[in-house]
């Protein structure tokens, strides 16, 4: 069994959608990644930071799922990172109403000794300097480093971001961000340009339109499951990344063939995540539901055209 | 071998994209549908109308592909339907710069006797009254009637459109139009609502994001092939519909399983259509290229997750 090291935010989210609103609930990239990855047979640890306003109950939710949180720093007298967002009617666009960095502002990640030889490292969305700091603390080169990022860092820390992108194996990024990073409208061309920046694999997330996996001249596509209702898209991209990384760690195989399966597993878990607010759906999820929905993914995409 | 009856425009198009512009070239829904369907082993006929300004050379392109044009009326002294469009930089949106109905304004379709027992009828985008007129002239109920339409008829002839939708088996429509027709944002809900209007099958075309096939509680998804460059999207939807209808006619099978293959064949042909202006790419296409690209579709979508 591979070790999976996860870096990213553990946070409070307040979310408003056309269907309702929440007070401060459990959120953060590392939270969603960790919960998704915990569906697979992996040892995982989260590196992150919270304030002492962060409830023990939320920490327990992580340890209950056997996620090692010894490197989740709790800052005495500090306040946890807080994000507040408002989704528009189509749920495809949102306004950020508040971002309070709080303890995240001075965060110095410390890789725990038991994880400095992790085979799989998932760098969730955070300042690229923090992501790079984690890579530099590793004792040996992981089998695979996956990086998730967003347009905010392209706008505000592009040089640092390019530095970390050089060091990684897989970049996961959404379609508009891929276009912004490369100046290419075609996602095929954008992926090719990202290859020249360092990564050998690129996953372009298209939200309700699915995800594309690129490697050399190979392309694989996983649709998003068409749903009657999307309730809250918060964390869907992180859940996808967590499922992707968790499956790659559990299967100890990072071939392209296996990465295709990882993309399907990531899409599958993300399809649950959006059904309720925040982490709610991920916390209730059972193995039977997951398998049933994988069958749905098969029926959705598999066809039988005989070719010479 | 089934007979395929096609109704739709045969037209002049003038197209401007970021990559170049054309004078009046061969266009029209029935043209693209007929060319795509001619890739399969079918007997097909086009019902349409042109003016005597329409070049013999264009008519020959259709008869060369064994498309019966005996019901393609040529109006003496009339002018052919003309459409002029300007695509924006992302090629996803376009402005209509000119629409000259010309001979289309007074068009009365006449179903040729040899096709009034056609097994497959493809009603391309046209006034719903013309589409309905064709259905009413048929001697026997076809095995399958496919209807393509657009938002223009929802805005301007909704009652007539609803009348023809009642009579058909498959509605092909794009995502925004499905939302407009049903008032549902979720495409799953939109398809369910369309089922109550008559059709047993709904194909929702999402352009570069692929196409969804709905039937009862089953869903199948075909991606669009990710391309380095899309040159001209004109006719892609009609090419898709032509491939879909052509395959269903040639295979004499309209089961859901076979319709999945038809959606892949339609998507495959549409991926060629957008590579050059107008019908140019479709006119050069050979069987080997088509088969190679079907292999690409398989590699793009097929995965191997073992499930209980």
mmCIF file of N, CA, C and O in Angstrom, chain A residues 188-262:
data_model
loop_
_atom_site.group_PDB
_atom_site.id
_atom_site.type_symbol
_atom_site.label_atom_id
_atom_site.label_comp_id
_atom_site.label_asym_id
_atom_site.label_seq_id
_atom_site.Cartn_x
_atom_site.Cartn_y
_atom_site.Cartn_z
ATOM 1 N N UNK A 188 -6.216 20.809 -26.403
ATOM 2 C CA UNK A 188 -5.159 19.903 -26.875
ATOM 3 C C UNK A 188 -3.835 20.659 -26.936
ATOM 4 O O UNK A 188 -2.801 20.194 -26.451
ATOM 5 N N UNK A 189 -3.862 21.847 -27.513
ATOM 6 C CA UNK A 189 -2.643 22.667 -27.584
ATOM 7 C C UNK A 189 -2.196 23.125 -26.199
ATOM 8 O O UNK A 189 -1.003 23.190 -25.906
ATOM 9 N N UNK A 190 -3.160 23.469 -25.347
ATOM 10 C CA UNK A 190 -2.831 23.904 -23.987
ATOM 11 C C UNK A 190 -2.088 22.790 -23.251
ATOM 12 O O UNK A 190 -1.048 23.031 -22.616
ATOM 13 N N UNK A 191 -2.589 21.558 -23.367
ATOM 14 C CA UNK A 191 -1.934 20.426 -22.683
ATOM 15 C C UNK A 191 -0.514 20.250 -23.220
ATOM 16 O O UNK A 191 0.430 20.031 -22.450
ATOM 17 N N UNK A 192 -0.372 20.350 -24.534
ATOM 18 C CA UNK A 192 0.969 20.196 -25.119
ATOM 19 C C UNK A 192 1.938 21.243 -24.583
ATOM 20 O O UNK A 192 3.108 20.965 -24.307
ATOM 21 N N UNK A 193 1.439 22.458 -24.406
ATOM 22 C CA UNK A 193 2.292 23.530 -23.881
ATOM 23 C C UNK A 193 2.639 23.262 -22.415
ATOM 24 O O UNK A 193 3.758 23.535 -21.982
ATOM 25 N N UNK A 194 1.693 22.724 -21.667
ATOM 26 C CA UNK A 194 1.965 22.416 -20.255
ATOM 27 C C UNK A 194 3.030 21.317 -20.145
ATOM 28 O O UNK A 194 3.862 21.348 -19.242
ATOM 29 N N UNK A 195 3.011 20.371 -21.100
ATOM 30 C CA UNK A 195 4.067 19.341 -21.103
ATOM 31 C C UNK A 195 5.459 19.991 -21.131
ATOM 32 O O UNK A 195 6.386 19.509 -20.494
ATOM 33 N N UNK A 196 5.599 21.077 -21.866
ATOM 34 C CA UNK A 196 6.924 21.724 -21.975
ATOM 35 C C UNK A 196 7.296 22.448 -20.686
ATOM 36 O O UNK A 196 8.449 22.836 -20.510
ATOM 37 N N UNK A 197 6.350 22.636 -19.786
ATOM 38 C CA UNK A 197 6.638 23.301 -18.497
ATOM 39 C C UNK A 197 7.115 22.304 -17.438
ATOM 40 O O UNK A 197 7.545 22.723 -16.367
ATOM 41 N N UNK A 198 6.965 21.007 -17.713
ATOM 42 C CA UNK A 198 7.413 20.020 -16.737
ATOM 43 C C UNK A 198 6.551 18.765 -16.638
ATOM 44 O O UNK A 198 7.074 17.658 -16.764
ATOM 45 N N UNK A 199 5.253 18.903 -16.388
ATOM 46 C CA UNK A 199 4.416 17.715 -16.150
ATOM 47 C C UNK A 199 4.352 16.779 -17.359
ATOM 48 O O UNK A 199 4.363 17.227 -18.502
ATOM 49 N N UNK A 200 4.291 15.489 -17.069
ATOM 50 C CA UNK A 200 4.137 14.499 -18.146
ATOM 51 C C UNK A 200 2.665 14.166 -18.369
ATOM 52 O O UNK A 200 2.305 13.571 -19.374
ATOM 53 N N UNK A 201 1.843 14.544 -17.389
ATOM 54 C CA UNK A 201 0.399 14.285 -17.472
ATOM 55 C C UNK A 201 -0.337 15.585 -17.151
ATOM 56 O O UNK A 201 0.065 16.329 -16.248
ATOM 57 N N UNK A 202 -1.411 15.815 -17.860
ATOM 58 C CA UNK A 202 -2.251 16.981 -17.581
ATOM 59 C C UNK A 202 -3.699 16.511 -17.505
ATOM 60 O O UNK A 202 -4.156 15.773 -18.384
ATOM 61 N N UNK A 203 -4.363 16.911 -16.427
ATOM 62 C CA UNK A 203 -5.806 16.648 -16.323
ATOM 63 C C UNK A 203 -6.515 17.994 -16.400
ATOM 64 O O UNK A 203 -6.283 18.869 -15.559
ATOM 65 N N UNK A 204 -7.348 18.161 -17.410
ATOM 66 C CA UNK A 204 -8.115 19.403 -17.528
ATOM 67 C C UNK A 204 -9.552 19.125 -17.097
ATOM 68 O O UNK A 204 -10.252 18.301 -17.692
ATOM 69 N N UNK A 205 -9.935 19.803 -16.015
ATOM 70 C CA UNK A 205 -11.264 19.602 -15.433
ATOM 71 C C UNK A 205 -12.246 20.584 -16.079
ATOM 72 O O UNK A 205 -11.996 21.792 -16.094
ATOM 73 N N UNK A 206 -13.352 20.059 -16.586
ATOM 74 C CA UNK A 206 -14.337 20.921 -17.251
ATOM 75 C C UNK A 206 -15.662 20.957 -16.496
ATOM 76 O O UNK A 206 -16.706 21.223 -17.092
ATOM 77 N N UNK A 207 -15.608 20.686 -15.190
ATOM 78 C CA UNK A 207 -16.829 20.764 -14.384
ATOM 79 C C UNK A 207 -17.896 19.828 -14.911
ATOM 80 O O UNK A 207 -17.634 18.643 -15.120
ATOM 81 N N UNK A 208 -19.098 20.342 -15.160
ATOM 82 C CA UNK A 208 -20.202 19.501 -15.618
ATOM 83 C C UNK A 208 -19.926 18.859 -16.985
ATOM 84 O O UNK A 208 -20.666 17.968 -17.415
ATOM 85 N N UNK A 209 -18.860 19.328 -17.673
ATOM 86 C CA UNK A 209 -18.534 18.756 -18.978
ATOM 87 C C UNK A 209 -17.445 17.692 -18.889
ATOM 88 O O UNK A 209 -16.909 17.267 -19.915
ATOM 89 N N UNK A 210 -17.072 17.275 -17.665
ATOM 90 C CA UNK A 210 -16.142 16.161 -17.538
ATOM 91 C C UNK A 210 -14.684 16.570 -17.410
ATOM 92 O O UNK A 210 -14.378 17.726 -17.098
ATOM 93 N N UNK A 211 -13.798 15.625 -17.658
ATOM 94 C CA UNK A 211 -12.366 15.863 -17.492
ATOM 95 C C UNK A 211 -11.582 15.140 -18.578
ATOM 96 O O UNK A 211 -11.961 14.047 -19.006
ATOM 97 N N UNK A 212 -10.509 15.780 -19.017
ATOM 98 C CA UNK A 212 -9.635 15.221 -20.043
ATOM 99 C C UNK A 212 -8.280 14.906 -19.433
ATOM 100 O O UNK A 212 -7.697 15.732 -18.729
ATOM 101 N N UNK A 213 -7.755 13.729 -19.731
ATOM 102 C CA UNK A 213 -6.417 13.333 -19.292
ATOM 103 C C UNK A 213 -5.512 13.286 -20.525
ATOM 104 O O UNK A 213 -5.848 12.619 -21.509
ATOM 105 N N UNK A 214 -4.404 14.003 -20.460
ATOM 106 C CA UNK A 214 -3.461 14.042 -21.578
ATOM 107 C C UNK A 214 -2.120 13.445 -21.158
ATOM 108 O O UNK A 214 -1.635 13.716 -20.048
ATOM 109 N N UNK A 215 -1.508 12.662 -22.031
ATOM 110 C CA UNK A 215 -0.154 12.152 -21.809
ATOM 111 C C UNK A 215 0.464 11.898 -23.185
ATOM 112 O O UNK A 215 -0.080 11.124 -23.959
ATOM 113 N N UNK A 216 1.577 12.530 -23.465
ATOM 114 C CA UNK A 216 2.174 12.451 -24.802
ATOM 115 C C UNK A 216 1.080 12.701 -25.841
ATOM 116 O O UNK A 216 0.410 13.712 -25.748
ATOM 117 N N UNK A 217 0.890 11.773 -26.786
ATOM 118 C CA UNK A 217 -0.170 12.035 -27.766
ATOM 119 C C UNK A 217 -1.459 11.273 -27.451
ATOM 120 O O UNK A 217 -2.320 11.115 -28.315
ATOM 121 N N UNK A 218 -1.588 10.818 -26.219
ATOM 122 C CA UNK A 218 -2.795 10.086 -25.827
ATOM 123 C C UNK A 218 -3.768 11.008 -25.068
ATOM 124 O O UNK A 218 -3.342 11.854 -24.293
ATOM 125 N N UNK A 219 -5.034 10.779 -25.309
ATOM 126 C CA UNK A 219 -6.076 11.546 -24.616
ATOM 127 C C UNK A 219 -7.143 10.583 -24.114
ATOM 128 O O UNK A 219 -7.558 9.674 -24.830
ATOM 129 N N UNK A 220 -7.566 10.811 -22.890
ATOM 130 C CA UNK A 220 -8.692 10.048 -22.347
ATOM 131 C C UNK A 220 -9.704 11.037 -21.778
ATOM 132 O O UNK A 220 -9.342 12.062 -21.199
ATOM 133 N N UNK A 221 -10.968 10.716 -21.936
ATOM 134 C CA UNK A 221 -12.019 11.618 -21.489
ATOM 135 C C UNK A 221 -12.981 10.912 -20.538
ATOM 136 O O UNK A 221 -13.445 9.814 -20.843
ATOM 137 N N UNK A 222 -13.246 11.533 -19.414
ATOM 138 C CA UNK A 222 -14.276 11.032 -18.500
ATOM 139 C C UNK A 222 -15.365 12.082 -18.384
ATOM 140 O O UNK A 222 -15.085 13.231 -18.025
ATOM 141 N N UNK A 223 -16.610 11.711 -18.694
ATOM 142 C CA UNK A 223 -17.690 12.692 -18.535
ATOM 143 C C UNK A 223 -18.008 12.890 -17.060
ATOM 144 O O UNK A 223 -17.647 12.064 -16.224
ATOM 145 N N UNK A 224 -18.646 14.000 -16.755
ATOM 146 C CA UNK A 224 -19.307 14.113 -15.459
ATOM 147 C C UNK A 224 -20.634 13.367 -15.592
ATOM 148 O O UNK A 224 -21.254 13.379 -16.652
ATOM 149 N N UNK A 225 -21.045 12.710 -14.549
ATOM 150 C CA UNK A 225 -22.324 11.999 -14.588
ATOM 151 C C UNK A 225 -23.449 13.034 -14.702
ATOM 152 O O UNK A 225 -23.510 13.956 -13.883
ATOM 153 N N UNK A 226 -24.325 12.911 -15.688
ATOM 154 C CA UNK A 226 -25.435 13.877 -15.774
ATOM 155 C C UNK A 226 -26.372 13.678 -14.577
ATOM 156 O O UNK A 226 -26.848 12.581 -14.348
ATOM 157 N N UNK A 227 -26.571 14.744 -13.835
ATOM 158 C CA UNK A 227 -27.364 14.656 -12.608
ATOM 159 C C UNK A 227 -28.649 15.448 -12.756
ATOM 160 O O UNK A 227 -28.699 16.447 -13.462
ATOM 161 N N UNK A 228 -29.692 14.976 -12.069
ATOM 162 C CA UNK A 228 -30.938 15.744 -12.079
ATOM 163 C C UNK A 228 -30.743 17.084 -11.401
ATOM 164 O O UNK A 228 -31.323 18.090 -11.779
ATOM 165 N N UNK A 229 -29.958 17.048 -10.347
ATOM 166 C CA UNK A 229 -29.753 18.290 -9.618
ATOM 167 C C UNK A 229 -28.327 18.375 -9.076
ATOM 168 O O UNK A 229 -27.840 17.424 -8.481
ATOM 169 N N UNK A 230 -27.678 19.501 -9.302
ATOM 170 C CA UNK A 230 -26.418 19.776 -8.637
ATOM 171 C C UNK A 230 -26.762 20.740 -7.511
ATOM 172 O O UNK A 230 -27.367 21.782 -7.747
ATOM 173 N N UNK A 231 -26.401 20.360 -6.310
ATOM 174 C CA UNK A 231 -26.846 21.126 -5.155
ATOM 175 C C UNK A 231 -25.778 22.141 -4.737
ATOM 176 O O UNK A 231 -26.073 23.298 -4.445
ATOM 177 N N UNK A 232 -24.510 21.703 -4.700
ATOM 178 C CA UNK A 232 -23.419 22.585 -4.272
ATOM 179 C C UNK A 232 -22.105 22.086 -4.862
ATOM 180 O O UNK A 232 -21.604 21.047 -4.448
ATOM 181 N N UNK A 233 -21.544 22.814 -5.816
ATOM 182 C CA UNK A 233 -20.324 22.351 -6.491
ATOM 183 C C UNK A 233 -19.057 22.525 -5.643
ATOM 184 O O UNK A 233 -18.004 22.047 -6.050
ATOM 185 N N UNK A 234 -19.150 23.149 -4.475
ATOM 186 C CA UNK A 234 -17.957 23.396 -3.660
ATOM 187 C C UNK A 234 -17.226 22.080 -3.388
ATOM 188 O O UNK A 234 -17.833 21.121 -2.918
ATOM 189 N N UNK A 235 -15.945 22.050 -3.682
ATOM 190 C CA UNK A 235 -15.132 20.880 -3.364
ATOM 191 C C UNK A 235 -15.155 19.790 -4.415
ATOM 192 O O UNK A 235 -14.460 18.778 -4.270
ATOM 193 N N UNK A 236 -15.914 19.978 -5.490
ATOM 194 C CA UNK A 236 -15.999 18.919 -6.509
ATOM 195 C C UNK A 236 -14.630 18.661 -7.151
ATOM 196 O O UNK A 236 -14.230 17.509 -7.342
ATOM 197 N N UNK A 237 -13.914 19.744 -7.475
ATOM 198 C CA UNK A 237 -12.592 19.597 -8.088
ATOM 199 C C UNK A 237 -11.606 18.921 -7.142
ATOM 200 O O UNK A 237 -10.783 18.100 -7.559
ATOM 201 N N UNK A 238 -11.672 19.261 -5.852
ATOM 202 C CA UNK A 238 -10.785 18.642 -4.860
ATOM 203 C C UNK A 238 -11.161 17.182 -4.630
ATOM 204 O O UNK A 238 -10.290 16.329 -4.446
ATOM 205 N N UNK A 239 -12.454 16.899 -4.638
ATOM 206 C CA UNK A 239 -12.902 15.517 -4.499
ATOM 207 C C UNK A 239 -12.406 14.694 -5.687
ATOM 208 O O UNK A 239 -11.921 13.561 -5.526
ATOM 209 N N UNK A 240 -12.508 15.276 -6.870
ATOM 210 C CA UNK A 240 -11.966 14.613 -8.063
ATOM 211 C C UNK A 240 -10.481 14.304 -7.866
ATOM 212 O O UNK A 240 -10.028 13.168 -8.070
ATOM 213 N N UNK A 241 -9.723 15.320 -7.443
ATOM 214 C CA UNK A 241 -8.276 15.149 -7.260
ATOM 215 C C UNK A 241 -7.978 14.106 -6.185
ATOM 216 O O UNK A 241 -7.043 13.297 -6.322
ATOM 217 N N UNK A 242 -8.772 14.110 -5.119
ATOM 218 C CA UNK A 242 -8.569 13.140 -4.042
ATOM 219 C C UNK A 242 -8.857 11.713 -4.488
ATOM 220 O O UNK A 242 -8.136 10.772 -4.130
ATOM 221 N N UNK A 243 -9.908 11.550 -5.280
ATOM 222 C CA UNK A 243 -10.215 10.225 -5.815
ATOM 223 C C UNK A 243 -9.131 9.763 -6.775
ATOM 224 O O UNK A 243 -8.708 8.600 -6.749
ATOM 225 N N UNK A 244 -8.672 10.688 -7.588
ATOM 226 C CA UNK A 244 -7.600 10.397 -8.561
ATOM 227 C C UNK A 244 -6.328 9.962 -7.832
ATOM 228 O O UNK A 244 -5.765 8.894 -8.095
ATOM 229 N N UNK A 245 -5.888 10.767 -6.864
ATOM 230 C CA UNK A 245 -4.653 10.486 -6.121
ATOM 231 C C UNK A 245 -4.808 9.237 -5.256
ATOM 232 O O UNK A 245 -3.894 8.401 -5.186
ATOM 233 N N UNK A 246 -5.963 9.105 -4.603
ATOM 234 C CA UNK A 246 -6.196 7.959 -3.729
ATOM 235 C C UNK A 246 -6.158 6.657 -4.505
ATOM 236 O O UNK A 246 -5.541 5.673 -4.079
ATOM 237 N N UNK A 247 -6.788 6.659 -5.680
ATOM 238 C CA UNK A 247 -6.780 5.438 -6.480
ATOM 239 C C UNK A 247 -5.368 5.110 -6.965
ATOM 240 O O UNK A 247 -4.945 3.947 -6.931
ATOM 241 N N UNK A 248 -4.618 6.119 -7.383
ATOM 242 C CA UNK A 248 -3.248 5.884 -7.857
ATOM 243 C C UNK A 248 -2.365 5.332 -6.732
ATOM 244 O O UNK A 248 -1.506 4.483 -6.960
ATOM 245 N N UNK A 249 -2.584 5.828 -5.511
ATOM 246 C CA UNK A 249 -1.804 5.345 -4.372
ATOM 247 C C UNK A 249 -2.204 3.909 -4.026
ATOM 248 O O UNK A 249 -1.343 3.029 -3.869
ATOM 249 N N UNK A 250 -3.493 3.643 -3.964
ATOM 250 C CA UNK A 250 -3.965 2.314 -3.572
ATOM 251 C C UNK A 250 -3.558 1.252 -4.584
ATOM 252 O O UNK A 250 -3.246 0.120 -4.224
ATOM 253 N N UNK A 251 -3.541 1.623 -5.859
ATOM 254 C CA UNK A 251 -3.255 0.637 -6.901
ATOM 255 C C UNK A 251 -1.758 0.511 -7.184
ATOM 256 O O UNK A 251 -1.333 -0.382 -7.918
ATOM 257 N N UNK A 252 -0.960 1.420 -6.610
ATOM 258 C CA UNK A 252 0.508 1.386 -6.776
ATOM 259 C C UNK A 252 0.918 1.291 -8.239
ATOM 260 O O UNK A 252 1.843 0.561 -8.596
ATOM 261 N N UNK A 253 0.224 2.038 -9.075
ATOM 262 C CA UNK A 253 0.450 1.912 -10.522
ATOM 263 C C UNK A 253 0.137 3.259 -11.159
ATOM 264 O O UNK A 253 -0.990 3.734 -11.073
ATOM 265 N N UNK A 254 1.147 3.886 -11.769
ATOM 266 C CA UNK A 254 0.838 5.173 -12.401
ATOM 267 C C UNK A 254 1.025 5.108 -13.915
ATOM 268 O O UNK A 254 1.429 6.081 -14.549
ATOM 269 N N UNK A 255 0.699 3.951 -14.512
ATOM 270 C CA UNK A 255 0.678 3.855 -15.980
ATOM 271 C C UNK A 255 -0.496 4.676 -16.517
ATOM 272 O O UNK A 255 -1.429 5.004 -15.776
ATOM 273 N N UNK A 256 -0.460 4.975 -17.805
ATOM 274 C CA UNK A 256 -1.556 5.724 -18.412
ATOM 275 C C UNK A 256 -2.866 4.940 -18.303
ATOM 276 O O UNK A 256 -3.913 5.512 -17.989
ATOM 277 N N UNK A 257 -2.800 3.638 -18.543
ATOM 278 C CA UNK A 257 -4.006 2.801 -18.440
ATOM 279 C C UNK A 257 -4.632 2.915 -17.046
ATOM 280 O O UNK A 257 -5.843 3.014 -16.895
ATOM 281 N N UNK A 258 -3.777 2.906 -16.041
ATOM 282 C CA UNK A 258 -4.300 2.979 -14.688
ATOM 283 C C UNK A 258 -4.771 4.393 -14.345
ATOM 284 O O UNK A 258 -5.704 4.588 -13.572
ATOM 285 N N UNK A 259 -4.094 5.362 -14.950
ATOM 286 C CA UNK A 259 -4.505 6.746 -14.701
ATOM 287 C C UNK A 259 -5.901 7.022 -15.278
ATOM 288 O O UNK A 259 -6.661 7.825 -14.742
ATOM 289 N N UNK A 260 -6.237 6.337 -16.383
ATOM 290 C CA UNK A 260 -7.595 6.450 -16.929
ATOM 291 C C UNK A 260 -8.611 6.019 -15.866
ATOM 292 O O UNK A 260 -9.617 6.704 -15.638
ATOM 293 N N UNK A 261 -8.320 4.906 -15.211
ATOM 294 C CA UNK A 261 -9.237 4.434 -14.163
ATOM 295 C C UNK A 261 -9.301 5.444 -13.019
ATOM 296 O O UNK A 261 -10.367 5.680 -12.439
ATOM 297 N N UNK A 262 -8.147 6.045 -12.713
ATOM 298 C CA UNK A 262 -8.111 7.033 -11.625
ATOM 299 C C UNK A 262 -9.005 8.231 -11.953
ATOM 300 O O UNK A 262 -9.682 8.780 -11.070
#
